[in-house]
Short mmCIF file of C-alpha atoms (C1' of nucleotides) in Angstrom, two decimals:
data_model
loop_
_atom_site.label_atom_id
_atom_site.label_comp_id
_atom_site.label_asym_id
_atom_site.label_seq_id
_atom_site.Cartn_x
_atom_site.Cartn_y
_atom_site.Cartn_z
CA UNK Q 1 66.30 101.46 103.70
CA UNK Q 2 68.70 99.23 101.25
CA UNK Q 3 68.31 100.36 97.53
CA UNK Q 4 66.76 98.45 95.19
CA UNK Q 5 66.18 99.53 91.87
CA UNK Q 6 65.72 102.62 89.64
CA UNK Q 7 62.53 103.22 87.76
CA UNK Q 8 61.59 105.53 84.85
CA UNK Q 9 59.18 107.82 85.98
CA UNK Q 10 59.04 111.21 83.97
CA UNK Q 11 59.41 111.13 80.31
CA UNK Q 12 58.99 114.27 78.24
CA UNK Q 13 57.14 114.86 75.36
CA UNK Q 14 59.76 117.23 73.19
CA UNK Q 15 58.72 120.03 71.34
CA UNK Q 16 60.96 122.18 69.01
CA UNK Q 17 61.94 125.81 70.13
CA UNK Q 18 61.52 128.27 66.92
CA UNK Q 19 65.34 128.59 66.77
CA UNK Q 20 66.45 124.98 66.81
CA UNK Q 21 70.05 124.69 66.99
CA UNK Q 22 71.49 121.57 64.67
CA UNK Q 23 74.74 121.39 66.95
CA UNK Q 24 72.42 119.75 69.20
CA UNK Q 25 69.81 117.28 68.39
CA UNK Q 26 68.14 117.04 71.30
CA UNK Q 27 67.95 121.61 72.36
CA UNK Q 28 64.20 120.31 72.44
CA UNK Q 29 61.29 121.87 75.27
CA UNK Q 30 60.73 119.15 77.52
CA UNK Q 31 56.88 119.66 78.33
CA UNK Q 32 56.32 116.57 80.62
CA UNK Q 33 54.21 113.71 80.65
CA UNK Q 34 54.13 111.01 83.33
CA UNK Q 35 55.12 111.79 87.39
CA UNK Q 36 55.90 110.20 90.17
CA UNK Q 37 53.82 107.18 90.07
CA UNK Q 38 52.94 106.50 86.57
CA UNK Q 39 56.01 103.85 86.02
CA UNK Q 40 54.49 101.91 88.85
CA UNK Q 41 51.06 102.17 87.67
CA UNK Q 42 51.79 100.39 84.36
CA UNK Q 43 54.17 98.12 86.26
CA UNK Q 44 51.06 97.22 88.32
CA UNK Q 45 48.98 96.93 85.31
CA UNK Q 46 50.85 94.79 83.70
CA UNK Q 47 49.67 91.47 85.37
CA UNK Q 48 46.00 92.07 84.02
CA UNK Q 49 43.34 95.06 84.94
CA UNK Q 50 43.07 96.21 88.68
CA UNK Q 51 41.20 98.06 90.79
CA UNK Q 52 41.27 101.18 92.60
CA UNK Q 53 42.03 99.91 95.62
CA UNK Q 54 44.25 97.20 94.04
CA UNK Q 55 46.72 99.58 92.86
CA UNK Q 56 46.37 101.69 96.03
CA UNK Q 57 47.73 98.89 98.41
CA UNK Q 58 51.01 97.74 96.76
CA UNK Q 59 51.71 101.79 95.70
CA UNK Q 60 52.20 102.51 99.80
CA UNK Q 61 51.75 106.21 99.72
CA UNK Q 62 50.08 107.17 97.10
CA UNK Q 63 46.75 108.83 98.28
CA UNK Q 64 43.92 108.48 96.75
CA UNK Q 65 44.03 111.94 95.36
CA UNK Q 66 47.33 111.22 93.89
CA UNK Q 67 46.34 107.91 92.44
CA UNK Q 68 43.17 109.73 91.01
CA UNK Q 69 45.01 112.08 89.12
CA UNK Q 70 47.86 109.66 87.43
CA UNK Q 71 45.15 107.86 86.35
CA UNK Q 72 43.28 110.28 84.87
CA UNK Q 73 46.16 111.49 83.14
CA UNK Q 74 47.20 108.25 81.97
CA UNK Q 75 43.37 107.77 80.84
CA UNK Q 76 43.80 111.27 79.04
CA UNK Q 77 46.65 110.15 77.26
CA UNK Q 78 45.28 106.39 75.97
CA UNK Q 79 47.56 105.19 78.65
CA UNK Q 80 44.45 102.84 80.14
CA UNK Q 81 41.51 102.31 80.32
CA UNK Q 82 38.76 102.68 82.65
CA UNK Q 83 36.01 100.86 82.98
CA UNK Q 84 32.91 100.86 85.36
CA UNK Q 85 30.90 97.76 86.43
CA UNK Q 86 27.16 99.36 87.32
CA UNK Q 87 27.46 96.83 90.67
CA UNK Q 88 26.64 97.69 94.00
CA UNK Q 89 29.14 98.26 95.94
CA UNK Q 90 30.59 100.04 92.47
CA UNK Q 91 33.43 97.87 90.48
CA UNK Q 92 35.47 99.86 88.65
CA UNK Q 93 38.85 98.06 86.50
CA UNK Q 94 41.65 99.93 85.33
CA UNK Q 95 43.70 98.30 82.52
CA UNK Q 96 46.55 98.80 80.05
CA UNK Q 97 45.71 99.75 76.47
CA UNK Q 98 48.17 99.02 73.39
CA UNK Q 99 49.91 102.13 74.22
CA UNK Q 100 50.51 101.55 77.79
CA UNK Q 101 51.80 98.51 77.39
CA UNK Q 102 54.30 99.71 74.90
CA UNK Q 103 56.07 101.67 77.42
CA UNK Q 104 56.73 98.53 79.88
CA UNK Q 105 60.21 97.42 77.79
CA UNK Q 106 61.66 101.41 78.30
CA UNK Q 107 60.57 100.92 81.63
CA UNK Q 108 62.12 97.64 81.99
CA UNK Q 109 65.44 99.64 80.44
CA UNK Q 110 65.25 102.05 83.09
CA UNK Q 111 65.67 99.43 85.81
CA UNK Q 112 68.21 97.40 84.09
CA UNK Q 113 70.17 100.19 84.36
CA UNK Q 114 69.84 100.88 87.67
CA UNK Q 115 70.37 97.64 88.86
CA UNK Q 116 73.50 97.50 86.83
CA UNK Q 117 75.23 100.70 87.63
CA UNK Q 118 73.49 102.06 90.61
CA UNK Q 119 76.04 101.38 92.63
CA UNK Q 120 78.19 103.13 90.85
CA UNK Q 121 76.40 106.19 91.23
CA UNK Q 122 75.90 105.83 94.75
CA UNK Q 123 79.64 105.26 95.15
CA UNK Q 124 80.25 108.26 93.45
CA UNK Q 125 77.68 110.05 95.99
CA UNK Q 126 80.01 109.02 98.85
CA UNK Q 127 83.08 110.15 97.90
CA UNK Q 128 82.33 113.53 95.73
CA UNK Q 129 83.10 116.53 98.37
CA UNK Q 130 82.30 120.22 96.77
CA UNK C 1 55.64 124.84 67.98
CA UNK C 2 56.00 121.13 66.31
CA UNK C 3 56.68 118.08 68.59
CA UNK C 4 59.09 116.81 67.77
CA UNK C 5 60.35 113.45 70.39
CA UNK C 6 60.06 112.85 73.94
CA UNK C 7 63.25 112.68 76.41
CA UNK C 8 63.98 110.58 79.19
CA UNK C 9 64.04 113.23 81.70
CA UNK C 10 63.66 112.18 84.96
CA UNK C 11 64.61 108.80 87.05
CA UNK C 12 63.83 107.38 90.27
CA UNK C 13 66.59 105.72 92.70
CA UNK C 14 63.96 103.47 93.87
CA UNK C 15 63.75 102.38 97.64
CA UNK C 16 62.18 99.50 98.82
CA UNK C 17 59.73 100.40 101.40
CA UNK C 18 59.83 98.47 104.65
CA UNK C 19 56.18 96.52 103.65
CA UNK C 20 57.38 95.48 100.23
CA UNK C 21 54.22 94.27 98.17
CA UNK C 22 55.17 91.48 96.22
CA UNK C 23 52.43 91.18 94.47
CA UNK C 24 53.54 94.51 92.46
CA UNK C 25 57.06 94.04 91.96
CA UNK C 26 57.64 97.34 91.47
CA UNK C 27 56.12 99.17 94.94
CA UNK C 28 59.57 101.11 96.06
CA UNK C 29 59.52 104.57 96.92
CA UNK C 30 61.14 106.42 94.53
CA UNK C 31 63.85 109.10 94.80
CA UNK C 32 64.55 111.30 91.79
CA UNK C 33 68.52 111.33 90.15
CA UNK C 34 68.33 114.06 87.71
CA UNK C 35 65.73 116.73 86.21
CA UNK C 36 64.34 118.77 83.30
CA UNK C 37 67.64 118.89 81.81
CA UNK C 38 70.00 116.06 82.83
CA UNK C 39 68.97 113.92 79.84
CA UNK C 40 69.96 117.17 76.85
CA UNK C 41 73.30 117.57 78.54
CA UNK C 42 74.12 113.73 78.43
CA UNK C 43 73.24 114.14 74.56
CA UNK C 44 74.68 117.29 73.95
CA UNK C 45 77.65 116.07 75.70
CA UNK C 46 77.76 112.90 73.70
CA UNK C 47 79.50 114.23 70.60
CA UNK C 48 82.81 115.39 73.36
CA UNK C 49 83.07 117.70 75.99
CA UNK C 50 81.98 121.38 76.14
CA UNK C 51 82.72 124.06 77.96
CA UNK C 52 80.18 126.08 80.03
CA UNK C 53 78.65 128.32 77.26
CA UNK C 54 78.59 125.92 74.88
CA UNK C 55 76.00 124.02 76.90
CA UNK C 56 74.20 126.91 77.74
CA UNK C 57 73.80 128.09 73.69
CA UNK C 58 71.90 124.70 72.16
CA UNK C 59 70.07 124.53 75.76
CA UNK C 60 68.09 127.78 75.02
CA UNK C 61 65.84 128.32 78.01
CA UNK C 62 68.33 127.44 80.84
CA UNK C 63 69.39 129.80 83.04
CA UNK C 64 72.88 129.50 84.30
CA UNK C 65 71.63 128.93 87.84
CA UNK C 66 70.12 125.77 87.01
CA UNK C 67 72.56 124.94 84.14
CA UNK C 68 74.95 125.06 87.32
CA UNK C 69 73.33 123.16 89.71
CA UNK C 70 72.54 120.25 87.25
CA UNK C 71 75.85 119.47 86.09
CA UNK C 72 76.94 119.72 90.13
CA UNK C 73 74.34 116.94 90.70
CA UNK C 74 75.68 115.14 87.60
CA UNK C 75 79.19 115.72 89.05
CA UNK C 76 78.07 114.59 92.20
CA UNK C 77 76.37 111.54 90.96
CA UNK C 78 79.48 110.96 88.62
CA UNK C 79 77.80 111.35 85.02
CA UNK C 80 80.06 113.90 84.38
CA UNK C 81 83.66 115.47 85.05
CA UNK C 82 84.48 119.08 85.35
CA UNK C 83 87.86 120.08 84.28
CA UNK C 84 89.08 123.61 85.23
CA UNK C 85 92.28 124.63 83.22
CA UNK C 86 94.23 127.45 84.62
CA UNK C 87 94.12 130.28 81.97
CA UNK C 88 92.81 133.27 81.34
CA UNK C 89 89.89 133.74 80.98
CA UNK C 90 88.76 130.55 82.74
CA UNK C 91 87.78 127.68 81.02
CA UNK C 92 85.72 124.74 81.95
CA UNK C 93 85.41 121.59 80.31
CA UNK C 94 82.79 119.27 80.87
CA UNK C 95 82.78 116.10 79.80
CA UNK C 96 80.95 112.20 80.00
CA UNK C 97 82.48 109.59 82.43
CA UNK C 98 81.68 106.13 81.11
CA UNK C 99 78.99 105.74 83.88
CA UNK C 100 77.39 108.89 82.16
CA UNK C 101 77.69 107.31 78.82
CA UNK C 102 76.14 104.49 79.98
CA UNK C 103 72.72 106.36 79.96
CA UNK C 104 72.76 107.37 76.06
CA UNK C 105 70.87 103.99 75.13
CA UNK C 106 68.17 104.81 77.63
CA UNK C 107 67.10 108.25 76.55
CA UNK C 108 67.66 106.95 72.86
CA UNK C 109 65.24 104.79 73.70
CA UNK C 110 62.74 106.81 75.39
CA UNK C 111 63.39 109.11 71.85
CA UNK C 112 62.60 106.28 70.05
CA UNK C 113 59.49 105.50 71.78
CA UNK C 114 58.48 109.10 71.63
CA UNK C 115 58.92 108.98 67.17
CA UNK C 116 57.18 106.15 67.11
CA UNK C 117 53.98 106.31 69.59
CA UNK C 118 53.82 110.11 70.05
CA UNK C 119 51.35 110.40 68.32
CA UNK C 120 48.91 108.36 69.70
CA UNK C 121 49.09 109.73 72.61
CA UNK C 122 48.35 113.32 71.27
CA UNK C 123 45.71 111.76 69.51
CA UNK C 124 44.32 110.16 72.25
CA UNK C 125 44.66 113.66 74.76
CA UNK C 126 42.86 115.53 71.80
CA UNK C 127 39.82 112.73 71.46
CA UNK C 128 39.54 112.72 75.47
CA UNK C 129 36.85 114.38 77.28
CA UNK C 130 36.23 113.84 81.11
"C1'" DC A 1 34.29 101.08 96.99
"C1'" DA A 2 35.93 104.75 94.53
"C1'" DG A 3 36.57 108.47 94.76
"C1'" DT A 4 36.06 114.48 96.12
"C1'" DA A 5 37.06 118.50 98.60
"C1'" DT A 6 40.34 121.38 101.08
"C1'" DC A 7 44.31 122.81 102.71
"C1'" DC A 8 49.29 122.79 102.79
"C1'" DC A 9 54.02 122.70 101.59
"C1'" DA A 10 58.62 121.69 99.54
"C1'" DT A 11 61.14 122.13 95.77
"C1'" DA A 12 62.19 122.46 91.03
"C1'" DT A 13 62.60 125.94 87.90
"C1'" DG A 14 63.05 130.58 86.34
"C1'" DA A 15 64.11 135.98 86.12
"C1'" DT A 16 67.35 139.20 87.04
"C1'" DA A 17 71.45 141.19 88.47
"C1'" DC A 18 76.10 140.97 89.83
"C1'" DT A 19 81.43 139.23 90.07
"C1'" DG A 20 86.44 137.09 90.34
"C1'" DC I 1 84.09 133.11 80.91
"C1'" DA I 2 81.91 130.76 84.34
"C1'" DG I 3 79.65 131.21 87.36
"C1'" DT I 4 76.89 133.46 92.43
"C1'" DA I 5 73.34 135.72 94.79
"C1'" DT I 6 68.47 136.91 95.40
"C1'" DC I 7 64.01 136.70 94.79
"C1'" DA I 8 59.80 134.86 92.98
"C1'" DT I 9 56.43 131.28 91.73
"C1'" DA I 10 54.06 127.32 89.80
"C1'" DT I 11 52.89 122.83 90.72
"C1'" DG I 12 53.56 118.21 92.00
"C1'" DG I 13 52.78 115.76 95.77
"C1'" DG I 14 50.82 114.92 100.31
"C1'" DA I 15 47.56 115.04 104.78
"C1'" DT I 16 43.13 114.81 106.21
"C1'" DA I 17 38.34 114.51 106.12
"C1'" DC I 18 34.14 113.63 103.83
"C1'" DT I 19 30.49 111.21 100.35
"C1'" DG I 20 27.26 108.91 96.62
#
DNA sequence: CAGTATCCCATATGATACTG
DNA sequence: CAGTATCATATGGGATACTG
């Protein structure tokens, strides 16, 4: 399996310990907020609104359980939206909101950087012996 | 507790999957690099190198199990160098390799998308209901 | 179609204690 | 000082089967 990329897929939303120490701007708690699939949801989102099923076949291995989940915790956090067509069979459309959307350039970042020093890394895998 | 930011804690070496889906151009299987706190020791490892302790003092929380096996994994990955000099008591020096530096715009920008969008999302969690 | 309901498991993280 | 060594556990992720 050839390597392709790196994505962003766990941020984490920072909160202050009571004794914050100044030598260090960043001593934050991480409490997180994304997982495993999220970056590739809003990748997938980013063409226009999908459906379940939509965003189930190009994430291969995400079950439905999963997918159910990341998107209910994106739609908890104004991430997207999600909308249900009263059709029969049932319609329902996931889409990006404002918010979402913003995070598509960081994950954009997250990639460029893999793609430009990924190799590196991995080259540094090789050859580092305990 | 305050929030305060959100880190860029976690990345994915991304795969590509034998049935790549091009319709989402982002369907790899991803493989984490780093962890709840690879992204504070890049930052607090910014300003120069530290030794042991000093990491473990503005990273309140960490126990030096873990402290240990991230910076091995960061070693490993080459993000950062350990230096051992022979005197007594030890002392250990870690420090940034260029390849490790090279990460500092990404979490600044996952900061900077955490100062400035933040708080809708904690608006958003606190105005959801399922 | 768009999910739920169960069950299961690896692993990331942590608590605690000890050492060359 | 700079770690190891153990032990414990929560939870993120997955497998499988079922349903309005």
């Amino acid at each position: 399996m050839p390597v392709r990329a790196v994505n962003l897929v766990r941020m984490a939303e920072s909160v202050a310990p009571p004794e914050f120490d100044p030598r260090c701007p960043s001593s934050d708690i991480p409490v997180q907020i994304g997982g495993k699939w999220t970056g590739m949801v809003v990748r997938c989102l980013q063409s226009g609104p999908r459906r379940f099923t939509e965003l189930r076949e190009p994430l291969r291995g995400v079950t439905p359980k999963v997918l159910t989940e990341t998107l209910r915790a994106m739609e908890r956090d104004g991430l997207v939206t999600r909308t249900v067509h009263d059709e029969n069979p049932p319609r329902v459309e996931y889409a990006l909101t404002p918010l979402g959307r913003s995070l598509v350039p960081l994950i954009d970042a997250a990639r460029a950087w893999s793609e430009e020093h990924l190799p590196d890394l991995l080259r540094a895998r090789e050859t580092y012996e305990p």
